[in-house]
């Protein structure tokens, strides 16, 4: 499915294929690369899909046992989804007012091919019927546009368990609403090649380790103050109810003037808030996963050590240190190298936050602060992540070196598709276990107002902008060295 964008910040016109496994955004500064990354973060986020599905109550979805996916139905859902993103999601994501000039005349349109949807196979989705423990399974077989429903019953031992009883007590949606919401999520999941859980790592990642103690303290103080105010308000309301039962009056003027106002708004965008919250919630009991241990090992080789956490007195919930490979010492992050600071959040992502499957990692300028050798090593980590477990990766870059390395994997995929023996050894810069085809890699150039797709050919992608600047530098070098040569000949 394609996303057509118009008038979004600096982007006046652009089109993105949402089915790619790897995205590479290149282009000029301030041309909208990070804007679009955060838009995609919103688009793929489970919270967005859930909110939209629950809010779309007026949509008529007829059919007890099955429903046909017609163009009319899909267009209706996608048009409503586009409007929902513009009105409710994007302003919240960017932390701006809905009338902000950035969103002036914004337009989002989705284009899909029914044949692609017909050839897809999808199963899943469960909508619990409150009273009798029934749930709804949905499936769409390859070669058809019909989604079928099958009602099943939960086992008696599960129905009588405490979690299920609690669910029954707290569920407020009607079964028909749950059914409709589940179907909408099911359809969007198919259109978006299975919804992936996004995670955004912004550039200038040096910011986090240097200021994390300040951020934690600031957030902690504000949250504690807000909690105290809420407790006080809650107590006042309890007194109000008691007095009301006794027939006494309670003056609302006695409540704080700001009691019903929003107390705190984070100054960051929603993807950054998501990262802050993840870091803030880390504690000594947080369990590390082993899903991506090989990638963590590669990052430890790049950083020269492991990121460890310690509980310290009165600062943040946790402090971070680099446990160096060659020494049995822990180095505070503010004394660690810029490359370690940069990679720390990526390391934490692989260690604590990435799910086993269906992740969408978005990372700004991964090459920042890295030696060329480590740039390639990091690219291999990111592509290995995208290669497995139905993951996606989006990276923005200004590095011609990374561009050339991405091309190497396009060449590799081309040779593998023809079952050609790869006659290359002793080059750790190329991981031959990575299997990515040119169709799975989307490369986009941000010109300033337009997004231009760079189509991979048999010989890779021609990064015109990078090539042009490199050629200019080489031309200048040749002119100057020629003049030096002439000067030397004169002196002789």
Short mmCIF file of C-alpha atoms in Angstrom, two decimals:
data_model
loop_
_atom_site.label_atom_id
_atom_site.label_comp_id
_atom_site.label_asym_id
_atom_site.label_seq_id
_atom_site.Cartn_x
_atom_site.Cartn_y
_atom_site.Cartn_z
CA UNK A 1 0.00 0.00 0.00
CA UNK A 2 1.22 3.49 -0.87
CA UNK A 3 0.94 6.59 1.33
CA UNK A 4 0.49 9.81 -0.68
CA UNK A 5 1.52 12.93 1.28
CA UNK A 6 0.88 16.57 0.45
CA UNK A 7 1.63 19.75 2.41
CA UNK A 8 3.15 18.15 5.48
CA UNK A 9 5.72 20.55 6.93
CA UNK A 10 8.41 21.09 4.28
CA UNK A 11 7.06 18.18 2.21
CA UNK A 12 4.76 19.47 -0.52
CA UNK A 13 4.46 16.18 -2.36
CA UNK A 14 5.65 12.64 -1.77
CA UNK A 15 4.79 8.97 -1.93
CA UNK A 16 5.99 6.11 0.30
CA UNK A 17 5.55 2.36 -0.16
CA UNK A 18 4.45 0.99 3.23
CA UNK A 19 5.38 -2.61 2.40
CA UNK A 20 9.20 -2.24 2.46
CA UNK A 21 11.37 -3.98 5.06
CA UNK A 22 14.19 -1.40 4.92
CA UNK A 23 13.80 2.34 4.37
CA UNK A 24 16.72 4.67 3.68
CA UNK A 25 15.92 8.40 3.75
CA UNK A 26 18.59 10.67 2.24
CA UNK A 27 18.46 14.33 1.31
CA UNK A 28 19.03 17.88 2.41
CA UNK A 29 18.78 19.14 5.97
CA UNK A 30 15.34 20.36 7.04
CA UNK A 31 13.68 18.58 4.12
CA UNK A 32 11.20 16.53 6.18
CA UNK A 33 12.98 13.22 6.82
CA UNK A 34 12.33 13.25 10.57
CA UNK A 35 8.81 14.62 10.04
CA UNK A 36 7.96 11.64 7.87
CA UNK A 37 9.65 9.20 10.25
CA UNK A 38 7.43 10.40 13.08
CA UNK A 39 4.35 10.28 10.85
CA UNK A 40 5.12 6.63 10.07
CA UNK A 41 5.64 6.05 13.80
CA UNK A 42 2.07 7.26 14.37
CA UNK A 43 0.67 5.36 11.41
CA UNK A 44 2.01 1.97 12.50
CA UNK A 45 1.57 2.39 16.25
CA UNK A 46 -0.80 -0.08 17.89
CA UNK A 47 -2.31 2.71 19.99
CA UNK A 48 -3.29 4.56 16.81
CA UNK A 49 -4.90 1.49 15.27
CA UNK A 50 -6.77 0.65 18.49
CA UNK A 51 -8.01 4.22 18.97
CA UNK A 52 -9.22 4.47 15.39
CA UNK A 53 -10.98 1.10 15.50
CA UNK A 54 -12.84 1.99 18.69
CA UNK A 55 -13.75 5.49 17.45
CA UNK A 56 -15.16 4.30 14.12
CA UNK A 57 -18.57 3.35 15.46
CA UNK A 58 -20.76 4.57 12.59
CA UNK A 59 -19.23 2.26 9.98
CA UNK A 60 -21.69 -0.40 8.79
CA UNK A 61 -20.09 -3.83 8.55
CA UNK A 62 -22.77 -6.32 7.61
CA UNK A 63 -22.32 -10.07 7.65
CA UNK A 64 -22.61 -12.64 10.40
CA UNK A 65 -20.26 -15.33 9.11
CA UNK A 66 -18.18 -13.41 6.57
CA UNK A 67 -17.67 -10.11 4.83
CA UNK A 68 -16.39 -9.23 1.36
CA UNK A 69 -13.54 -6.72 1.13
CA UNK A 70 -14.84 -4.43 -1.58
CA UNK A 71 -13.15 -1.29 -2.90
CA UNK A 72 -16.00 0.76 -1.45
CA UNK A 73 -15.48 -0.68 2.04
CA UNK A 74 -11.69 -0.32 1.94
CA UNK A 75 -11.89 3.25 0.60
CA UNK A 76 -14.31 4.20 3.37
CA UNK A 77 -12.07 2.77 6.10
CA UNK A 78 -8.90 4.37 4.68
CA UNK A 79 -10.54 7.78 4.17
CA UNK A 80 -11.75 7.75 7.76
CA UNK A 81 -8.32 6.59 8.92
CA UNK A 82 -6.64 9.45 7.04
CA UNK A 83 -9.00 12.00 8.59
CA UNK A 84 -8.45 10.46 12.04
CA UNK A 85 -4.67 10.76 11.65
CA UNK A 86 -4.85 14.41 10.60
CA UNK A 87 -7.38 15.50 13.23
CA UNK A 88 -6.35 13.51 16.28
CA UNK A 89 -3.02 11.74 15.91
CA UNK A 90 -0.49 13.91 14.06
CA UNK A 91 -1.00 17.02 16.25
CA UNK A 92 -0.48 14.87 19.34
CA UNK A 93 2.55 13.16 17.81
CA UNK A 94 4.26 16.43 16.94
CA UNK A 95 3.02 18.14 20.13
CA UNK A 96 1.42 21.00 18.21
CA UNK A 97 -2.02 22.53 17.84
CA UNK A 98 -4.22 21.10 15.09
CA UNK A 99 -4.22 24.55 13.44
CA UNK A 100 -0.41 24.83 13.41
CA UNK A 101 1.03 26.05 10.10
CA UNK A 102 2.92 22.75 9.76
CA UNK A 103 -0.39 21.01 9.14
CA UNK A 104 -1.91 23.69 6.92
CA UNK A 105 -3.67 21.98 3.99
CA UNK A 106 -2.14 18.61 4.84
CA UNK A 107 -3.45 15.69 2.80
CA UNK A 108 -2.90 11.96 3.36
CA UNK A 109 -4.21 9.39 0.90
CA UNK A 110 -3.76 5.64 0.73
CA UNK A 111 -3.55 3.68 -2.50
CA UNK A 112 -3.76 -0.09 -2.56
CA UNK A 113 -4.08 -2.87 -5.12
CA UNK A 114 -6.97 -5.26 -4.61
CA UNK A 115 -4.95 -8.02 -6.24
CA UNK A 116 -2.20 -7.68 -3.62
CA UNK A 117 -4.81 -7.96 -0.90
CA UNK A 118 -6.38 -10.94 -2.62
CA UNK A 119 -3.06 -12.79 -2.66
CA UNK A 120 -2.42 -12.15 1.04
CA UNK A 121 -3.15 -14.69 3.75
CA UNK A 122 -4.17 -13.46 7.19
CA UNK A 123 -5.40 -15.04 10.40
CA UNK A 124 -6.06 -13.75 13.88
CA UNK A 125 -8.13 -11.25 15.78
CA UNK A 126 -10.26 -12.13 18.77
CA UNK A 127 -13.29 -10.28 20.10
CA UNK A 128 -14.51 -11.64 23.44
CA UNK A 129 -18.27 -11.87 23.91
CA UNK A 130 -18.86 -10.83 27.48
CA UNK A 131 -21.62 -13.09 28.74
CA UNK A 132 -20.82 -16.58 27.53
CA UNK A 133 -17.06 -16.63 26.97
CA UNK A 134 -17.26 -16.78 23.19
CA UNK A 135 -14.62 -15.21 21.01
CA UNK A 136 -14.36 -14.49 17.32
CA UNK A 137 -11.58 -15.76 15.05
CA UNK A 138 -11.10 -14.08 11.66
CA UNK A 139 -9.24 -15.34 8.62
CA UNK A 140 -8.76 -14.50 4.96
CA UNK A 141 -7.39 -17.19 2.71
CA UNK A 142 -5.08 -16.51 -0.21
CA UNK A 143 -6.94 -16.04 -3.49
CA UNK A 144 -10.08 -14.52 -2.01
CA UNK A 145 -11.29 -11.16 -0.70
CA UNK A 146 -13.69 -12.69 1.80
CA UNK A 147 -12.97 -12.50 5.54
CA UNK A 148 -14.64 -15.32 7.45
CA UNK A 149 -15.64 -15.33 11.11
CA UNK A 150 -15.71 -18.34 13.38
CA UNK A 151 -17.13 -18.19 16.87
CA UNK A 152 -15.36 -20.29 19.48
CA UNK A 153 -15.78 -20.77 23.19
CA UNK A 154 -13.12 -20.28 25.83
CA UNK A 155 -12.32 -23.33 27.99
CA UNK A 156 -14.31 -23.45 31.22
CA UNK A 157 -11.17 -23.35 33.37
CA UNK A 158 -10.12 -20.11 31.67
CA UNK A 159 -13.58 -18.55 32.01
CA UNK A 160 -13.53 -19.22 35.75
CA UNK A 161 -10.04 -17.83 36.25
CA UNK A 162 -9.58 -14.55 38.09
CA UNK A 163 -8.16 -12.54 35.15
CA UNK A 164 -11.14 -13.44 32.97
CA UNK A 165 -13.60 -12.66 35.75
CA UNK A 166 -11.94 -9.26 36.18
CA UNK A 167 -12.23 -8.69 32.46
CA UNK A 168 -15.95 -9.44 32.59
CA UNK A 169 -16.44 -7.02 35.47
CA UNK A 170 -14.59 -4.15 33.80
CA UNK A 171 -15.60 -4.53 30.17
CA UNK A 172 -17.93 -1.75 29.06
CA UNK A 173 -18.02 -2.14 25.25
CA UNK A 174 -20.90 -4.00 23.69
CA UNK A 175 -20.06 -7.22 21.82
CA UNK A 176 -21.08 -5.66 18.49
CA UNK A 177 -18.65 -2.77 19.04
CA UNK A 178 -15.85 -5.17 19.92
CA UNK A 179 -16.59 -7.22 16.82
CA UNK A 180 -16.52 -4.15 14.60
CA UNK A 181 -13.30 -2.79 16.15
CA UNK A 182 -11.58 -6.15 15.80
CA UNK A 183 -12.58 -6.39 12.14
CA UNK A 184 -11.28 -2.88 11.40
CA UNK A 185 -7.93 -3.72 13.03
CA UNK A 186 -7.82 -6.96 11.06
CA UNK A 187 -8.38 -5.12 7.76
CA UNK A 188 -5.79 -2.42 8.52
CA UNK A 189 -3.31 -5.08 9.52
CA UNK A 190 -3.65 -6.70 6.08
CA UNK A 191 -3.39 -3.38 4.25
CA UNK A 192 -0.27 -2.42 6.22
CA UNK A 193 1.49 -5.76 5.79
CA UNK A 194 0.82 -6.68 9.43
CA UNK A 195 0.98 -3.79 11.87
CA UNK A 196 4.48 -3.35 13.27
CA UNK A 197 5.27 -1.88 16.68
CA UNK A 198 7.40 1.23 15.96
CA UNK A 199 10.22 2.64 18.06
CA UNK A 200 11.89 5.95 17.19
CA UNK A 201 15.49 6.81 18.15
CA UNK A 202 16.20 10.47 17.32
CA UNK A 203 19.53 11.87 16.21
CA UNK A 204 21.87 13.66 18.62
CA UNK A 205 21.59 10.72 20.97
CA UNK A 206 24.40 12.30 23.00
CA UNK A 207 21.56 14.37 24.50
CA UNK A 208 20.14 11.47 26.47
CA UNK A 209 23.12 10.27 28.50
CA UNK A 210 24.30 13.81 29.29
CA UNK A 211 20.90 15.11 30.36
CA UNK A 212 19.12 11.98 31.50
CA UNK A 213 19.64 12.77 35.19
CA UNK A 214 18.21 16.24 34.64
CA UNK A 215 15.28 14.85 32.64
CA UNK A 216 14.52 12.18 35.20
CA UNK A 217 14.65 14.66 38.05
CA UNK A 218 12.48 17.16 36.19
CA UNK A 219 9.92 14.56 35.17
CA UNK A 220 9.96 12.96 38.61
CA UNK A 221 9.37 16.27 40.39
CA UNK A 222 6.52 17.20 38.06
CA UNK A 223 4.90 13.78 38.34
CA UNK A 224 5.19 13.81 42.12
CA UNK A 225 3.69 17.31 42.30
CA UNK A 226 0.87 16.27 39.99
CA UNK A 227 0.26 13.14 42.06
CA UNK A 228 0.02 15.18 45.27
CA UNK A 229 -2.46 17.59 43.68
CA UNK A 230 -4.58 14.72 42.42
CA UNK A 231 -4.54 13.10 45.84
CA UNK A 232 -5.66 16.37 47.40
CA UNK A 233 -8.40 16.78 44.81
CA UNK A 234 -9.52 13.20 45.32
CA UNK A 235 -9.77 13.77 49.06
CA UNK A 236 -11.81 16.92 48.50
CA UNK A 237 -14.20 15.05 46.23
CA UNK A 238 -14.58 12.32 48.84
CA UNK A 239 -15.48 14.99 51.40
CA UNK A 240 -17.90 16.47 48.88
CA UNK A 241 -19.70 13.13 48.50
CA UNK A 242 -19.85 12.63 52.26
CA UNK A 243 -21.28 16.12 52.79
CA UNK A 244 -23.75 15.61 49.96
CA UNK A 245 -25.05 12.44 51.62
CA UNK A 246 -25.48 14.39 54.83
CA UNK A 247 -27.32 17.16 53.00
CA UNK A 248 -24.51 19.67 53.43
CA UNK A 249 -23.25 22.06 50.76
CA UNK A 250 -19.72 22.01 49.44
CA UNK A 251 -18.38 25.12 47.75
CA UNK A 252 -16.52 24.34 44.53
CA UNK A 253 -14.69 27.63 45.09
CA UNK A 254 -12.70 25.85 47.78
CA UNK A 255 -11.05 23.67 45.13
CA UNK A 256 -7.77 24.90 43.62
CA UNK A 257 -8.34 27.18 40.64
CA UNK A 258 -6.35 24.84 38.39
CA UNK A 259 -7.91 21.62 39.71
CA UNK A 260 -9.69 20.79 36.46
CA UNK A 261 -6.97 21.99 34.11
CA UNK A 262 -4.33 19.95 32.36
CA UNK A 263 -1.36 20.21 34.71
CA UNK A 264 1.53 19.19 32.55
CA UNK A 265 2.40 18.92 28.91
CA UNK A 266 5.69 17.40 27.87
CA UNK A 267 7.77 19.69 25.61
CA UNK A 268 8.73 16.78 23.35
CA UNK A 269 7.14 14.95 20.44
CA UNK A 270 5.24 11.76 21.16
CA UNK A 271 7.93 9.38 19.80
CA UNK A 272 10.50 11.04 22.07
CA UNK A 273 8.09 10.89 25.02
CA UNK A 274 7.75 7.18 24.32
CA UNK A 275 11.53 6.79 24.60
CA UNK A 276 11.71 8.93 27.75
CA UNK A 277 8.97 6.87 29.35
CA UNK A 278 10.73 3.60 28.47
CA UNK A 279 13.99 4.82 30.02
CA UNK A 280 12.17 6.25 33.03
CA UNK A 281 10.43 2.94 33.71
CA UNK A 282 13.64 0.90 33.67
CA UNK A 283 14.43 -0.47 37.10
CA UNK A 284 16.52 -3.17 38.70
CA UNK A 285 13.72 -5.72 38.21
CA UNK A 286 13.34 -5.05 34.47
CA UNK A 287 13.91 -8.33 32.66
CA UNK A 288 16.23 -8.37 29.65
CA UNK A 289 15.15 -10.45 26.66
CA UNK A 290 17.41 -12.76 24.69
CA UNK A 291 15.68 -12.32 21.33
CA UNK A 292 18.50 -10.26 19.87
CA UNK A 293 21.56 -11.38 21.82
CA UNK A 294 23.69 -11.72 18.63
CA UNK A 295 22.95 -8.07 17.81
CA UNK A 296 23.80 -7.02 21.37
CA UNK A 297 27.09 -8.89 21.03
CA UNK A 298 27.87 -6.93 17.84
CA UNK A 299 27.04 -3.64 19.56
CA UNK A 300 29.29 -4.57 22.49
CA UNK A 301 32.12 -5.08 19.99
CA UNK A 302 31.50 -1.63 18.50
CA UNK A 303 31.22 0.13 21.88
CA UNK A 304 34.00 -1.80 23.59
CA UNK A 305 31.78 -2.89 26.44
CA UNK A 306 28.34 -3.51 27.88
CA UNK A 307 25.77 -0.97 29.10
CA UNK A 308 24.98 -1.75 32.73
CA UNK A 309 22.60 -0.09 35.17
CA UNK A 310 23.01 0.82 38.83
CA UNK A 311 20.71 2.22 41.44
CA UNK A 312 22.23 5.41 42.84
CA UNK A 313 21.19 7.76 45.62
CA UNK A 314 18.65 10.44 44.82
CA UNK A 315 19.17 10.93 41.09
CA UNK A 316 17.38 8.84 38.48
CA UNK A 317 15.65 5.50 38.95
CA UNK A 318 18.80 4.04 37.36
CA UNK A 319 22.17 5.33 36.22
CA UNK A 320 23.93 3.93 33.16
CA UNK A 321 27.55 2.85 32.90
CA UNK A 322 29.84 1.32 30.30
CA UNK A 323 31.29 -1.94 31.58
CA UNK A 324 34.45 -2.09 29.49
CA UNK A 325 35.49 -5.35 27.82
CA UNK A 326 39.18 -5.06 28.61
CA UNK A 327 38.89 -3.89 32.20
CA UNK A 328 36.75 -4.78 35.16
CA UNK A 329 35.67 -1.17 35.59
CA UNK A 330 32.41 0.68 35.05
CA UNK A 331 32.74 4.03 33.29
CA UNK A 332 30.02 6.68 33.82
CA UNK A 333 28.30 7.60 30.60
CA UNK A 334 29.45 11.22 30.80
CA UNK A 335 33.05 9.95 30.61
CA UNK A 336 32.33 7.50 27.79
CA UNK A 337 33.01 8.22 24.13
CA UNK A 338 30.47 9.92 21.90
CA UNK A 339 29.96 6.66 19.99
CA UNK A 340 29.00 4.84 23.22
CA UNK A 341 26.63 7.65 24.14
CA UNK A 342 25.07 7.51 20.69
CA UNK A 343 24.55 3.75 20.67
CA UNK A 344 23.30 3.44 24.26
CA UNK A 345 19.59 3.81 23.43
CA UNK A 346 19.84 1.34 20.55
CA UNK A 347 21.52 -1.12 22.91
CA UNK A 348 18.73 -0.67 25.46
CA UNK A 349 16.16 -1.15 22.71
CA UNK A 350 17.54 -4.53 21.68
CA UNK A 351 18.04 -5.59 25.29
CA UNK A 352 14.72 -4.55 26.85
CA UNK A 353 12.14 -3.16 24.47
CA UNK A 354 12.15 -4.94 21.10
CA UNK A 355 9.50 -7.62 20.72
CA UNK A 356 10.29 -11.00 19.26
CA UNK A 357 8.48 -10.21 15.99
CA UNK A 358 6.92 -7.35 14.02
CA UNK A 359 9.13 -4.46 15.18
CA UNK A 360 9.62 -1.23 13.24
CA UNK A 361 12.84 0.50 14.32
CA UNK A 362 13.30 4.09 13.14
CA UNK A 363 16.71 5.63 13.71
CA UNK A 364 17.99 9.07 12.71
CA UNK A 365 21.54 9.31 11.36
CA UNK A 366 22.96 6.06 12.78
CA UNK A 367 26.40 7.00 11.46
CA UNK A 368 26.70 9.96 13.82
CA UNK A 369 30.00 10.01 15.80
CA UNK A 370 31.11 6.66 14.36
CA UNK A 371 34.38 5.71 12.66
CA UNK A 372 33.74 4.43 9.08
CA UNK A 373 34.50 0.85 10.14
CA UNK A 374 31.91 1.08 12.90
CA UNK A 375 29.40 2.73 10.57
CA UNK A 376 29.45 -0.39 8.40
CA UNK A 377 29.33 -2.69 11.44
CA UNK A 378 26.26 -0.82 12.73
CA UNK A 379 24.56 -0.96 9.33
CA UNK A 380 25.04 -4.73 9.35
CA UNK A 381 23.37 -4.88 12.78
CA UNK A 382 20.38 -2.89 11.52
CA UNK A 383 20.00 -4.94 8.34
CA UNK A 384 20.33 -8.20 10.26
CA UNK A 385 17.51 -6.97 12.50
CA UNK A 386 15.34 -6.22 9.44
CA UNK A 387 16.25 -9.55 7.86
CA UNK A 388 14.57 -11.65 10.56
CA UNK A 389 11.29 -11.95 12.48
CA UNK A 390 9.23 -9.81 10.10
CA UNK A 391 10.93 -6.63 11.33
CA UNK A 392 11.30 -3.29 9.57
CA UNK A 393 14.04 -0.65 9.82
CA UNK A 394 13.99 3.00 8.76
CA UNK A 395 17.17 5.05 8.82
CA UNK A 396 17.93 8.61 7.77
CA UNK A 397 21.50 9.25 6.71
CA UNK A 398 23.90 11.79 5.24
CA UNK A 399 26.64 9.19 4.82
CA UNK A 400 27.83 8.25 1.29
CA UNK A 401 29.61 5.31 2.92
CA UNK A 402 26.35 3.85 4.22
CA UNK A 403 24.76 4.46 0.83
CA UNK A 404 27.48 2.42 -0.89
CA UNK A 405 27.14 -0.33 1.73
CA UNK A 406 23.37 -0.53 1.16
CA UNK A 407 24.10 -0.89 -2.55
CA UNK A 408 26.34 -3.87 -1.77
CA UNK A 409 23.35 -5.67 -0.27
CA UNK A 410 21.27 -4.87 -3.34
CA UNK A 411 24.02 -6.45 -5.47
CA UNK A 412 24.14 -9.42 -3.09
CA UNK A 413 20.38 -9.94 -3.33
CA UNK A 414 20.53 -9.77 -7.13
CA UNK A 415 23.25 -12.46 -7.29
CA UNK A 416 21.43 -14.70 -4.80
CA UNK A 417 18.22 -14.47 -6.83
CA UNK A 418 20.12 -15.99 -9.75
CA UNK A 419 21.74 -18.68 -7.54
CA UNK A 420 25.18 -17.30 -8.37
CA UNK A 421 28.07 -18.36 -6.14
CA UNK A 422 29.30 -15.30 -4.23
CA UNK A 423 33.07 -15.26 -4.78
CA UNK A 424 33.99 -12.98 -1.91
CA UNK A 425 35.66 -13.93 1.36
CA UNK A 426 37.46 -12.28 4.27
CA UNK A 427 35.23 -9.21 4.19
CA UNK A 428 33.33 -8.91 7.48
CA UNK A 429 31.87 -5.68 6.09
CA UNK A 430 29.46 -7.85 4.05
CA UNK A 431 27.20 -10.25 5.94
CA UNK A 432 26.29 -12.88 3.35
CA UNK A 433 23.60 -14.31 5.63
CA UNK A 434 21.45 -11.22 5.06
CA UNK A 435 18.81 -11.91 2.42
CA UNK A 436 17.17 -8.70 1.26
CA UNK A 437 15.88 -8.18 -2.26
CA UNK A 438 15.77 -4.85 -4.05
CA UNK A 439 11.96 -4.93 -3.75
CA UNK A 440 12.27 -4.97 0.05
CA UNK A 441 14.50 -1.87 0.19
CA UNK A 442 12.96 1.58 -0.25
CA UNK A 443 15.35 4.48 -0.84
CA UNK A 444 13.92 8.00 -0.91
CA UNK A 445 15.59 11.32 -1.66
CA UNK A 446 14.16 14.40 0.12
CA UNK A 447 14.76 17.22 -2.32
CA UNK A 448 13.41 20.04 -0.16
CA UNK A 449 9.75 20.04 -1.12
CA UNK A 450 9.43 16.65 -2.83
CA UNK A 451 10.17 13.03 -1.96
CA UNK A 452 11.78 11.26 -4.91
CA UNK A 453 11.99 7.44 -4.87
CA UNK A 454 15.34 6.03 -5.98
CA UNK A 455 14.48 2.83 -7.83
CA UNK A 456 17.03 0.02 -7.31
CA UNK A 457 18.35 -1.45 -10.57
CA UNK A 458 20.55 -4.48 -11.22
CA UNK A 459 23.54 -2.33 -10.35
CA UNK A 460 22.04 -0.82 -7.23
CA UNK A 461 20.89 2.74 -6.65
CA UNK A 462 22.59 5.82 -8.03
CA UNK A 463 22.67 8.28 -5.11
CA UNK A 464 22.77 11.33 -7.37
CA UNK A 465 23.16 13.95 -4.67
CA UNK A 466 26.01 12.18 -2.88
CA UNK A 467 27.75 11.38 -6.18
CA UNK A 468 27.50 15.00 -7.31
CA UNK A 469 29.10 16.38 -4.14
CA UNK A 470 31.85 13.72 -4.11
CA UNK A 471 32.60 14.47 -7.76
CA UNK A 472 32.93 18.20 -7.00
CA UNK A 473 35.41 17.51 -4.19
CA UNK A 474 37.45 15.21 -6.44
CA UNK A 475 37.44 17.83 -9.20
CA UNK A 476 38.69 20.49 -6.77
CA UNK A 477 41.37 18.08 -5.55
CA UNK A 478 42.54 17.35 -9.09
CA UNK A 479 42.70 21.07 -9.96
CA UNK A 480 44.72 21.91 -6.84
CA UNK A 481 47.11 18.95 -7.16
CA UNK A 482 47.67 19.81 -10.84
CA UNK A 483 48.64 23.34 -9.80
CA UNK A 484 51.01 21.95 -7.16
CA UNK A 485 52.55 19.71 -9.82
CA UNK A 486 53.01 22.72 -12.13
CA UNK A 487 54.56 24.72 -9.27
CA UNK A 488 57.05 21.94 -8.52
CA UNK A 489 58.02 21.71 -12.19
CA UNK A 490 58.60 25.49 -12.28
CA UNK A 491 60.88 25.33 -9.25
CA UNK A 492 62.89 22.58 -10.92
#
